Amino acid sequence: MVKIDKEVEVLEYSVVKMGSRVISMHETLQRLYVSKDRAQALELIKADSFINNMEEEINDIAISVFALLSPVASDLRRVITAIKIASELERIGDYAKNIASYIIRNDSINPTVEAYIIQMEEKMVEMLKAAMLCYEEKDVDMAFDIPERDKEIDLLIEECYQTLEENADQQSLRIMLRGSQILRSIERAGDHTINICEHVIYCVKGQHYDFGKP
């Protein structure tokens, strides 16, 4: 049992470390929205390969645990949770990479849209930090509380679209279409963060819980 405990702890530590790297990517985005620094955006895009490698390493550790150590039910849940959260983090990292690519391709973002983007990104990063702390501490109460914050992101994106629609001419519609890629990427990153909370609940309680996000 000592051996499997140690291996599962290594697995979970690797997931927490991966989460820190993904959080760092989105914190870099917060600066990029202001600076539009294309060199920094390129560095962020390169960082995504490290995230992909970390997911592969986590999967390899999990396979070793399954194959060699015959985990019991509680350990199985911890291993399965680690695999699932690593997958969620990989997708959240992809969204950061995609947004950085968008910033490189586009000289500017409409100020109205950009203001909403900055607010949404800040709330998403706060959610992700909380979700990873929730995972690290196996805090089920926090896992139930965090998804409520996602409603603030949903409200912001709807408010942004409503603001643009109120001035719906051809120019504002083009602005909406250009900015929607970033808005939706942040929204989806928030959805994957909610999934992390669902996985924590499963890990601790052995129950599948669906917060109703697509």
JSON list of C-alpha atoms in Angstrom, two decimals:
[
{"chain": "A", "resi": 1, "resn": "MET", "atom": "CA", "xyz": [0.00, 0.00, 0.00]},
{"chain": "A", "resi": 2, "resn": "VAL", "atom": "CA", "xyz": [2.89, 2.35, 0.69]},
{"chain": "A", "resi": 3, "resn": "LYS", "atom": "CA", "xyz": [4.10, 1.91, -2.88]},
{"chain": "A", "resi": 4, "resn": "ILE", "atom": "CA", "xyz": [0.75, 2.69, -4.49]},
{"chain": "A", "resi": 5, "resn": "ASP", "atom": "CA", "xyz": [0.15, 5.64, -2.16]},
{"chain": "A", "resi": 6, "resn": "LYS", "atom": "CA", "xyz": [3.46, 7.12, -3.23]},
{"chain": "A", "resi": 7, "resn": "GLU", "atom": "CA", "xyz": [2.77, 6.59, -6.93]},
{"chain": "A", "resi": 8, "resn": "VAL", "atom": "CA", "xyz": [-0.70, 8.13, -6.71]},
{"chain": "A", "resi": 9, "resn": "GLU", "atom": "CA", "xyz": [0.73, 11.10, -4.83]},
{"chain": "A", "resi": 10, "resn": "VAL", "atom": "CA", "xyz": [3.29, 11.56, -7.62]},
{"chain": "A", "resi": 11, "resn": "LEU", "atom": "CA", "xyz": [0.45, 11.38, -10.14]},
{"chain": "A", "resi": 12, "resn": "GLU", "atom": "CA", "xyz": [-1.63, 13.99, -8.32]},
{"chain": "A", "resi": 13, "resn": "TYR", "atom": "CA", "xyz": [1.37, 16.27, -7.84]},
{"chain": "A", "resi": 14, "resn": "SER", "atom": "CA", "xyz": [1.97, 16.11, -11.60]},
{"chain": "A", "resi": 15, "resn": "VAL", "atom": "CA", "xyz": [-1.62, 17.18, -12.24]},
{"chain": "A", "resi": 16, "resn": "VAL", "atom": "CA", "xyz": [-1.29, 20.10, -9.82]},
{"chain": "A", "resi": 17, "resn": "LYS", "atom": "CA", "xyz": [1.95, 21.12, -11.54]},
{"chain": "A", "resi": 18, "resn": "MET", "atom": "CA", "xyz": [0.23, 20.93, -14.93]},
{"chain": "A", "resi": 19, "resn": "GLY", "atom": "CA", "xyz": [-2.56, 23.09, -13.57]},
{"chain": "A", "resi": 20, "resn": "SER", "atom": "CA", "xyz": [-0.03, 25.72, -12.47]},
{"chain": "A", "resi": 21, "resn": "ARG", "atom": "CA", "xyz": [1.43, 25.84, -15.97]},
{"chain": "A", "resi": 22, "resn": "VAL", "atom": "CA", "xyz": [-2.00, 26.25, -17.57]},
{"chain": "A", "resi": 23, "resn": "ILE", "atom": "CA", "xyz": [-2.89, 29.01, -15.10]},
{"chain": "A", "resi": 24, "resn": "SER", "atom": "CA", "xyz": [0.37, 30.73, -16.02]},
{"chain": "A", "resi": 25, "resn": "MET", "atom": "CA", "xyz": [-0.61, 30.60, -19.71]},
{"chain": "A", "resi": 26, "resn": "HIS", "atom": "CA", "xyz": [-3.89, 32.37, -19.01]},
{"chain": "A", "resi": 27, "resn": "GLU", "atom": "CA", "xyz": [-2.21, 34.90, -16.75]},
{"chain": "A", "resi": 28, "resn": "THR", "atom": "CA", "xyz": [0.11, 35.67, -19.66]},
{"chain": "A", "resi": 29, "resn": "LEU", "atom": "CA", "xyz": [-3.01, 36.23, -21.80]},
{"chain": "A", "resi": 30, "resn": "GLN", "atom": "CA", "xyz": [-4.20, 38.83, -19.31]},
{"chain": "A", "resi": 31, "resn": "ARG", "atom": "CA", "xyz": [-1.03, 40.81, -20.02]},
{"chain": "A", "resi": 32, "resn": "LEU", "atom": "CA", "xyz": [-1.23, 40.19, -23.78]},
{"chain": "A", "resi": 33, "resn": "TYR", "atom": "CA", "xyz": [-4.67, 41.78, -24.05]},
{"chain": "A", "resi": 34, "resn": "VAL", "atom": "CA", "xyz": [-3.01, 45.03, -22.97]},
{"chain": "A", "resi": 35, "resn": "SER", "atom": "CA", "xyz": [0.50, 44.77, -24.45]},
{"chain": "A", "resi": 36, "resn": "LYS", "atom": "CA", "xyz": [-0.29, 42.94, -27.75]},
{"chain": "A", "resi": 37, "resn": "ASP", "atom": "CA", "xyz": [3.31, 41.67, -27.50]},
{"chain": "A", "resi": 38, "resn": "ARG", "atom": "CA", "xyz": [3.60, 39.19, -30.38]},
{"chain": "A", "resi": 39, "resn": "ALA", "atom": "CA", "xyz": [6.90, 37.77, -29.14]},
{"chain": "A", "resi": 40, "resn": "GLN", "atom": "CA", "xyz": [5.27, 36.93, -25.82]},
{"chain": "A", "resi": 41, "resn": "ALA", "atom": "CA", "xyz": [2.28, 35.48, -27.66]},
{"chain": "A", "resi": 42, "resn": "LEU", "atom": "CA", "xyz": [4.63, 33.18, -29.58]},
{"chain": "A", "resi": 43, "resn": "GLU", "atom": "CA", "xyz": [6.21, 32.02, -26.32]},
{"chain": "A", "resi": 44, "resn": "LEU", "atom": "CA", "xyz": [2.76, 31.21, -24.99]},
{"chain": "A", "resi": 45, "resn": "ILE", "atom": "CA", "xyz": [1.98, 29.16, -28.11]},
{"chain": "A", "resi": 46, "resn": "LYS", "atom": "CA", "xyz": [5.23, 27.22, -27.64]},
{"chain": "A", "resi": 47, "resn": "ALA", "atom": "CA", "xyz": [4.32, 26.56, -23.99]},
{"chain": "A", "resi": 48, "resn": "ASP", "atom": "CA", "xyz": [1.34, 24.51, -25.14]},
{"chain": "A", "resi": 49, "resn": "SER", "atom": "CA", "xyz": [3.68, 21.70, -26.24]},
{"chain": "A", "resi": 50, "resn": "PHE", "atom": "CA", "xyz": [4.88, 21.39, -22.63]},
{"chain": "A", "resi": 51, "resn": "ILE", "atom": "CA", "xyz": [1.27, 21.03, -21.50]},
{"chain": "A", "resi": 52, "resn": "ASN", "atom": "CA", "xyz": [0.70, 18.26, -24.05]},
{"chain": "A", "resi": 53, "resn": "ASN", "atom": "CA", "xyz": [3.84, 16.48, -22.84]},
{"chain": "A", "resi": 54, "resn": "MET", "atom": "CA", "xyz": [2.73, 16.77, -19.23]},
{"chain": "A", "resi": 55, "resn": "GLU", "atom": "CA", "xyz": [-0.60, 15.14, -20.07]},
{"chain": "A", "resi": 56, "resn": "GLU", "atom": "CA", "xyz": [1.24, 12.25, -21.74]},
{"chain": "A", "resi": 57, "resn": "GLU", "atom": "CA", "xyz": [3.48, 11.82, -18.69]},
{"chain": "A", "resi": 58, "resn": "ILE", "atom": "CA", "xyz": [0.45, 11.76, -16.39]},
{"chain": "A", "resi": 59, "resn": "ASN", "atom": "CA", "xyz": [-1.20, 9.12, -18.57]},
{"chain": "A", "resi": 60, "resn": "ASP", "atom": "CA", "xyz": [1.99, 7.04, -18.50]},
{"chain": "A", "resi": 61, "resn": "ILE", "atom": "CA", "xyz": [2.12, 7.16, -14.68]},
{"chain": "A", "resi": 62, "resn": "ALA", "atom": "CA", "xyz": [-1.55, 6.20, -14.53]},
{"chain": "A", "resi": 63, "resn": "ILE", "atom": "CA", "xyz": [-0.99, 3.22, -16.84]},
{"chain": "A", "resi": 64, "resn": "SER", "atom": "CA", "xyz": [1.85, 2.03, -14.62]},
{"chain": "A", "resi": 65, "resn": "VAL", "atom": "CA", "xyz": [-0.39, 2.23, -11.56]},
{"chain": "A", "resi": 66, "resn": "PHE", "atom": "CA", "xyz": [-3.13, 0.26, -13.31]},
{"chain": "A", "resi": 67, "resn": "ALA", "atom": "CA", "xyz": [-0.74, -2.35, -14.69]},
{"chain": "A", "resi": 68, "resn": "LEU", "atom": "CA", "xyz": [1.59, -2.95, -11.76]},
{"chain": "A", "resi": 69, "resn": "LEU", "atom": "CA", "xyz": [-0.03, -1.98, -8.47]},
{"chain": "A", "resi": 70, "resn": "SER", "atom": "CA", "xyz": [-3.62, -3.31, -8.53]},
{"chain": "A", "resi": 71, "resn": "PRO", "atom": "CA", "xyz": [-5.29, -0.24, -7.03]},
{"chain": "A", "resi": 72, "resn": "VAL", "atom": "CA", "xyz": [-8.39, -0.61, -4.83]},
{"chain": "A", "resi": 73, "resn": "ALA", "atom": "CA", "xyz": [-11.57, 1.38, -5.50]},
{"chain": "A", "resi": 74, "resn": "SER", "atom": "CA", "xyz": [-10.53, 4.60, -3.75]},
{"chain": "A", "resi": 75, "resn": "ASP", "atom": "CA", "xyz": [-7.15, 4.60, -5.47]},
{"chain": "A", "resi": 76, "resn": "LEU", "atom": "CA", "xyz": [-8.82, 3.86, -8.81]},
{"chain": "A", "resi": 77, "resn": "ARG", "atom": "CA", "xyz": [-10.96, 6.96, -8.41]},
{"chain": "A", "resi": 78, "resn": "ARG", "atom": "CA", "xyz": [-7.88, 9.07, -7.69]},
{"chain": "A", "resi": 79, "resn": "VAL", "atom": "CA", "xyz": [-6.12, 7.73, -10.79]},
{"chain": "A", "resi": 80, "resn": "ILE", "atom": "CA", "xyz": [-9.16, 8.15, -13.04]},
{"chain": "A", "resi": 81, "resn": "THR", "atom": "CA", "xyz": [-9.68, 11.67, -11.70]},
{"chain": "A", "resi": 82, "resn": "ALA", "atom": "CA", "xyz": [-6.07, 12.58, -12.43]},
{"chain": "A", "resi": 83, "resn": "ILE", "atom": "CA", "xyz": [-6.42, 11.40, -16.04]},
{"chain": "A", "resi": 84, "resn": "LYS", "atom": "CA", "xyz": [-9.67, 13.32, -16.54]},
{"chain": "A", "resi": 85, "resn": "ILE", "atom": "CA", "xyz": [-8.42, 16.55, -14.97]},
{"chain": "A", "resi": 86, "resn": "ALA", "atom": "CA", "xyz": [-5.23, 16.38, -17.06]},
{"chain": "A", "resi": 87, "resn": "SER", "atom": "CA", "xyz": [-7.45, 16.14, -20.15]},
{"chain": "A", "resi": 88, "resn": "GLU", "atom": "CA", "xyz": [-9.48, 19.18, -19.04]},
{"chain": "A", "resi": 89, "resn": "LEU", "atom": "CA", "xyz": [-6.28, 21.15, -18.42]},
{"chain": "A", "resi": 90, "resn": "GLU", "atom": "CA", "xyz": [-4.96, 20.23, -21.86]},
{"chain": "A", "resi": 91, "resn": "ARG", "atom": "CA", "xyz": [-8.09, 21.71, -23.44]},
{"chain": "A", "resi": 92, "resn": "ILE", "atom": "CA", "xyz": [-7.88, 24.86, -21.28]},
{"chain": "A", "resi": 93, "resn": "GLY", "atom": "CA", "xyz": [-4.28, 25.25, -22.42]},
{"chain": "A", "resi": 94, "resn": "ASP", "atom": "CA", "xyz": [-5.40, 24.87, -26.03]},
{"chain": "A", "resi": 95, "resn": "TYR", "atom": "CA", "xyz": [-7.79, 27.78, -25.61]},
{"chain": "A", "resi": 96, "resn": "ALA", "atom": "CA", "xyz": [-4.93, 29.96, -24.35]},
{"chain": "A", "resi": 97, "resn": "LYS", "atom": "CA", "xyz": [-2.85, 28.96, -27.37]},
{"chain": "A", "resi": 98, "resn": "ASN", "atom": "CA", "xyz": [-5.71, 29.71, -29.76]},
{"chain": "A", "resi": 99, "resn": "ILE", "atom": "CA", "xyz": [-6.29, 33.14, -28.24]},
{"chain": "A", "resi": 100, "resn": "ALA", "atom": "CA", "xyz": [-2.57, 33.94, -28.49]},
{"chain": "A", "resi": 101, "resn": "SER", "atom": "CA", "xyz": [-2.68, 32.94, -32.17]},
{"chain": "A", "resi": 102, "resn": "TYR", "atom": "CA", "xyz": [-5.65, 35.27, -32.67]},
{"chain": "A", "resi": 103, "resn": "ILE", "atom": "CA", "xyz": [-3.75, 38.15, -31.05]},
{"chain": "A", "resi": 104, "resn": "ILE", "atom": "CA", "xyz": [-0.82, 37.59, -33.42]},
{"chain": "A", "resi": 105, "resn": "ARG", "atom": "CA", "xyz": [-3.10, 37.59, -36.47]},
{"chain": "A", "resi": 106, "resn": "ASN", "atom": "CA", "xyz": [-5.09, 40.69, -35.50]},
{"chain": "A", "resi": 107, "resn": "ASP", "atom": "CA", "xyz": [-3.69, 44.15, -34.90]},
{"chain": "A", "resi": 108, "resn": "SER", "atom": "CA", "xyz": [-6.47, 45.29, -32.58]},
{"chain": "A", "resi": 109, "resn": "ILE", "atom": "CA", "xyz": [-9.68, 44.32, -30.83]},
{"chain": "A", "resi": 110, "resn": "ASN", "atom": "CA", "xyz": [-12.64, 46.64, -30.48]},
{"chain": "A", "resi": 111, "resn": "PRO", "atom": "CA", "xyz": [-12.32, 48.43, -27.09]},
{"chain": "A", "resi": 112, "resn": "THR", "atom": "CA", "xyz": [-15.84, 47.45, -26.02]},
{"chain": "A", "resi": 113, "resn": "VAL", "atom": "CA", "xyz": [-15.23, 43.77, -26.76]},
{"chain": "A", "resi": 114, "resn": "GLU", "atom": "CA", "xyz": [-11.76, 43.91, -25.24]},
{"chain": "A", "resi": 115, "resn": "ALA", "atom": "CA", "xyz": [-13.14, 45.24, -21.94]},
{"chain": "A", "resi": 116, "resn": "TYR", "atom": "CA", "xyz": [-15.45, 42.24, -21.68]},
{"chain": "A", "resi": 117, "resn": "ILE", "atom": "CA", "xyz": [-12.65, 39.86, -22.68]},
{"chain": "A", "resi": 118, "resn": "ILE", "atom": "CA", "xyz": [-10.41, 41.16, -19.89]},
{"chain": "A", "resi": 119, "resn": "GLN", "atom": "CA", "xyz": [-13.18, 40.79, -17.29]},
{"chain": "A", "resi": 120, "resn": "MET", "atom": "CA", "xyz": [-14.05, 37.27, -18.45]},
{"chain": "A", "resi": 121, "resn": "GLU", "atom": "CA", "xyz": [-10.42, 36.15, -18.49]},
{"chain": "A", "resi": 122, "resn": "GLU", "atom": "CA", "xyz": [-9.89, 37.45, -14.95]},
{"chain": "A", "resi": 123, "resn": "LYS", "atom": "CA", "xyz": [-12.92, 35.54, -13.66]},
{"chain": "A", "resi": 124, "resn": "MET", "atom": "CA", "xyz": [-11.91, 32.38, -15.51]},
{"chain": "A", "resi": 125, "resn": "VAL", "atom": "CA", "xyz": [-8.38, 32.47, -14.05]},
{"chain": "A", "resi": 126, "resn": "GLU", "atom": "CA", "xyz": [-9.82, 32.91, -10.55]},
{"chain": "A", "resi": 127, "resn": "MET", "atom": "CA", "xyz": [-12.11, 29.93, -11.15]},
{"chain": "A", "resi": 128, "resn": "LEU", "atom": "CA", "xyz": [-9.27, 27.76, -12.42]},
{"chain": "A", "resi": 129, "resn": "LYS", "atom": "CA", "xyz": [-7.04, 28.61, -9.46]},
{"chain": "A", "resi": 130, "resn": "ALA", "atom": "CA", "xyz": [-9.87, 27.74, -7.10]},
{"chain": "A", "resi": 131, "resn": "ALA", "atom": "CA", "xyz": [-10.61, 24.49, -8.95]},
{"chain": "A", "resi": 132, "resn": "MET", "atom": "CA", "xyz": [-6.99, 23.34, -8.73]},
{"chain": "A", "resi": 133, "resn": "LEU", "atom": "CA", "xyz": [-6.87, 24.20, -5.02]},
{"chain": "A", "resi": 134, "resn": "CYS", "atom": "CA", "xyz": [-10.12, 22.29, -4.65]},
{"chain": "A", "resi": 135, "resn": "TYR", "atom": "CA", "xyz": [-8.47, 19.28, -6.33]},
{"chain": "A", "resi": 136, "resn": "GLU", "atom": "CA", "xyz": [-5.31, 19.55, -4.27]},
{"chain": "A", "resi": 137, "resn": "GLU", "atom": "CA", "xyz": [-7.26, 19.70, -1.00]},
{"chain": "A", "resi": 138, "resn": "LYS", "atom": "CA", "xyz": [-10.09, 17.36, -2.14]},
{"chain": "A", "resi": 139, "resn": "ASP", "atom": "CA", "xyz": [-12.57, 19.99, -0.97]},
{"chain": "A", "resi": 140, "resn": "VAL", "atom": "CA", "xyz": [-16.06, 18.93, -2.05]},
{"chain": "A", "resi": 141, "resn": "ASP", "atom": "CA", "xyz": [-17.77, 22.03, -0.63]},
{"chain": "A", "resi": 142, "resn": "MET", "atom": "CA", "xyz": [-15.54, 24.23, -2.77]},
{"chain": "A", "resi": 143, "resn": "ALA", "atom": "CA", "xyz": [-16.24, 21.99, -5.77]},
{"chain": "A", "resi": 144, "resn": "PHE", "atom": "CA", "xyz": [-19.94, 22.76, -5.42]},
{"chain": "A", "resi": 145, "resn": "ASP", "atom": "CA", "xyz": [-19.37, 26.49, -4.94]},
{"chain": "A", "resi": 146, "resn": "ILE", "atom": "CA", "xyz": [-17.02, 27.21, -7.86]},
{"chain": "A", "resi": 147, "resn": "PRO", "atom": "CA", "xyz": [-19.48, 26.57, -10.74]},
{"chain": "A", "resi": 148, "resn": "GLU", "atom": "CA", "xyz": [-21.64, 29.44, -9.46]},
{"chain": "A", "resi": 149, "resn": "ARG", "atom": "CA", "xyz": [-18.85, 31.79, -10.55]},
{"chain": "A", "resi": 150, "resn": "ASP", "atom": "CA", "xyz": [-19.18, 30.59, -14.13]},
{"chain": "A", "resi": 151, "resn": "LYS", "atom": "CA", "xyz": [-22.58, 32.27, -14.31]},
{"chain": "A", "resi": 152, "resn": "GLU", "atom": "CA", "xyz": [-20.75, 35.60, -14.12]},
{"chain": "A", "resi": 153, "resn": "ILE", "atom": "CA", "xyz": [-18.77, 34.69, -17.25]},
{"chain": "A", "resi": 154, "resn": "ASP", "atom": "CA", "xyz": [-21.95, 33.66, -19.06]},
{"chain": "A", "resi": 155, "resn": "LEU", "atom": "CA", "xyz": [-23.61, 36.94, -18.11]},
{"chain": "A", "resi": 156, "resn": "LEU", "atom": "CA", "xyz": [-20.65, 38.96, -19.36]},
{"chain": "A", "resi": 157, "resn": "ILE", "atom": "CA", "xyz": [-20.61, 37.30, -22.78]},
{"chain": "A", "resi": 158, "resn": "GLU", "atom": "CA", "xyz": [-24.36, 37.83, -23.18]},
{"chain": "A", "resi": 159, "resn": "GLU", "atom": "CA", "xyz": [-24.01, 41.45, -22.08]},
{"chain": "A", "resi": 160, "resn": "CYS", "atom": "CA", "xyz": [-21.22, 41.96, -24.60]},
{"chain": "A", "resi": 161, "resn": "TYR", "atom": "CA", "xyz": [-23.32, 40.63, -27.46]},
{"chain": "A", "resi": 162, "resn": "GLN", "atom": "CA", "xyz": [-26.31, 42.68, -26.38]},
{"chain": "A", "resi": 163, "resn": "THR", "atom": "CA", "xyz": [-24.18, 45.84, -26.31]},
{"chain": "A", "resi": 164, "resn": "LEU", "atom": "CA", "xyz": [-22.97, 45.19, -29.84]},
{"chain": "A", "resi": 165, "resn": "GLU", "atom": "CA", "xyz": [-26.43, 44.31, -31.12]},
{"chain": "A", "resi": 166, "resn": "GLU", "atom": "CA", "xyz": [-27.79, 47.61, -29.85]},
{"chain": "A", "resi": 167, "resn": "ASN", "atom": "CA", "xyz": [-25.50, 49.27, -32.39]},
{"chain": "A", "resi": 168, "resn": "ALA", "atom": "CA", "xyz": [-25.99, 46.64, -35.08]},
{"chain": "A", "resi": 169, "resn": "ASP", "atom": "CA", "xyz": [-24.54, 48.01, -38.28]},
{"chain": "A", "resi": 170, "resn": "GLN", "atom": "CA", "xyz": [-22.16, 46.19, -40.61]},
{"chain": "A", "resi": 171, "resn": "GLN", "atom": "CA", "xyz": [-19.08, 47.42, -38.80]},
{"chain": "A", "resi": 172, "resn": "SER", "atom": "CA", "xyz": [-20.28, 46.34, -35.36]},
{"chain": "A", "resi": 173, "resn": "LEU", "atom": "CA", "xyz": [-21.30, 42.93, -36.73]},
{"chain": "A", "resi": 174, "resn": "ARG", "atom": "CA", "xyz": [-17.79, 42.45, -38.14]},
{"chain": "A", "resi": 175, "resn": "ILE", "atom": "CA", "xyz": [-16.39, 43.43, -34.74]},
{"chain": "A", "resi": 176, "resn": "MET", "atom": "CA", "xyz": [-18.65, 40.90, -33.03]},
{"chain": "A", "resi": 177, "resn": "LEU", "atom": "CA", "xyz": [-17.58, 38.12, -35.36]},
{"chain": "A", "resi": 178, "resn": "ARG", "atom": "CA", "xyz": [-13.89, 38.90, -34.87]},
{"chain": "A", "resi": 179, "resn": "GLY", "atom": "CA", "xyz": [-14.12, 39.07, -31.09]},
{"chain": "A", "resi": 180, "resn": "SER", "atom": "CA", "xyz": [-16.43, 36.09, -30.67]},
{"chain": "A", "resi": 181, "resn": "GLN", "atom": "CA", "xyz": [-13.54, 33.64, -31.08]},
{"chain": "A", "resi": 182, "resn": "ILE", "atom": "CA", "xyz": [-11.88, 34.91, -27.92]},
{"chain": "A", "resi": 183, "resn": "LEU", "atom": "CA", "xyz": [-15.14, 35.28, -26.01]},
{"chain": "A", "resi": 184, "resn": "ARG", "atom": "CA", "xyz": [-16.17, 31.71, -26.77]},
{"chain": "A", "resi": 185, "resn": "SER", "atom": "CA", "xyz": [-12.70, 30.35, -25.98]},
{"chain": "A", "resi": 186, "resn": "ILE", "atom": "CA", "xyz": [-12.81, 31.89, -22.51]},
{"chain": "A", "resi": 187, "resn": "GLU", "atom": "CA", "xyz": [-16.36, 30.62, -22.02]},
{"chain": "A", "resi": 188, "resn": "ARG", "atom": "CA", "xyz": [-15.32, 27.08, -22.97]},
{"chain": "A", "resi": 189, "resn": "ALA", "atom": "CA", "xyz": [-12.28, 27.26, -20.68]},
{"chain": "A", "resi": 190, "resn": "GLY", "atom": "CA", "xyz": [-14.71, 28.07, -17.88]},
{"chain": "A", "resi": 191, "resn": "ASP", "atom": "CA", "xyz": [-16.83, 25.05, -18.82]},
{"chain": "A", "resi": 192, "resn": "HIS", "atom": "CA", "xyz": [-13.80, 22.75, -18.60]},
{"chain": "A", "resi": 193, "resn": "THR", "atom": "CA", "xyz": [-12.99, 24.28, -15.21]},
{"chain": "A", "resi": 194, "resn": "ILE", "atom": "CA", "xyz": [-16.46, 23.27, -14.04]},
{"chain": "A", "resi": 195, "resn": "ASN", "atom": "CA", "xyz": [-15.71, 19.75, -15.26]},
{"chain": "A", "resi": 196, "resn": "ILE", "atom": "CA", "xyz": [-12.69, 19.70, -12.95]},
{"chain": "A", "resi": 197, "resn": "CYS", "atom": "CA", "xyz": [-15.04, 20.34, -10.03]},
{"chain": "A", "resi": 198, "resn": "GLU", "atom": "CA", "xyz": [-17.23, 17.42, -11.15]},
{"chain": "A", "resi": 199, "resn": "HIS", "atom": "CA", "xyz": [-14.18, 15.16, -11.22]},
{"chain": "A", "resi": 200, "resn": "VAL", "atom": "CA", "xyz": [-13.17, 16.22, -7.70]},
{"chain": "A", "resi": 201, "resn": "ILE", "atom": "CA", "xyz": [-16.64, 15.31, -6.41]},
{"chain": "A", "resi": 202, "resn": "TYR", "atom": "CA", "xyz": [-16.35, 11.90, -8.07]},
{"chain": "A", "resi": 203, "resn": "CYS", "atom": "CA", "xyz": [-12.89, 11.38, -6.59]},
{"chain": "A", "resi": 204, "resn": "VAL", "atom": "CA", "xyz": [-13.99, 12.12, -3.03]},
{"chain": "A", "resi": 205, "resn": "LYS", "atom": "CA", "xyz": [-17.56, 10.80, -2.95]},
{"chain": "A", "resi": 206, "resn": "GLY", "atom": "CA", "xyz": [-17.56, 8.21, -5.73]},
{"chain": "A", "resi": 207, "resn": "GLN", "atom": "CA", "xyz": [-20.58, 9.91, -7.29]},
{"chain": "A", "resi": 208, "resn": "HIS", "atom": "CA", "xyz": [-20.96, 11.43, -10.73]},
{"chain": "A", "resi": 209, "resn": "TYR", "atom": "CA", "xyz": [-22.33, 14.97, -10.58]},
{"chain": "A", "resi": 210, "resn": "ASP", "atom": "CA", "xyz": [-23.35, 17.06, -13.58]},
{"chain": "A", "resi": 211, "resn": "PHE", "atom": "CA", "xyz": [-23.51, 20.84, -13.22]},
{"chain": "A", "resi": 212, "resn": "GLY", "atom": "CA", "xyz": [-25.43, 21.02, -16.48]},
{"chain": "A", "resi": 213, "resn": "LYS", "atom": "CA", "xyz": [-22.80, 22.66, -18.71]},
{"chain": "A", "resi": 214, "resn": "PRO", "atom": "CA", "xyz": [-22.46, 21.33, -22.30]}
]
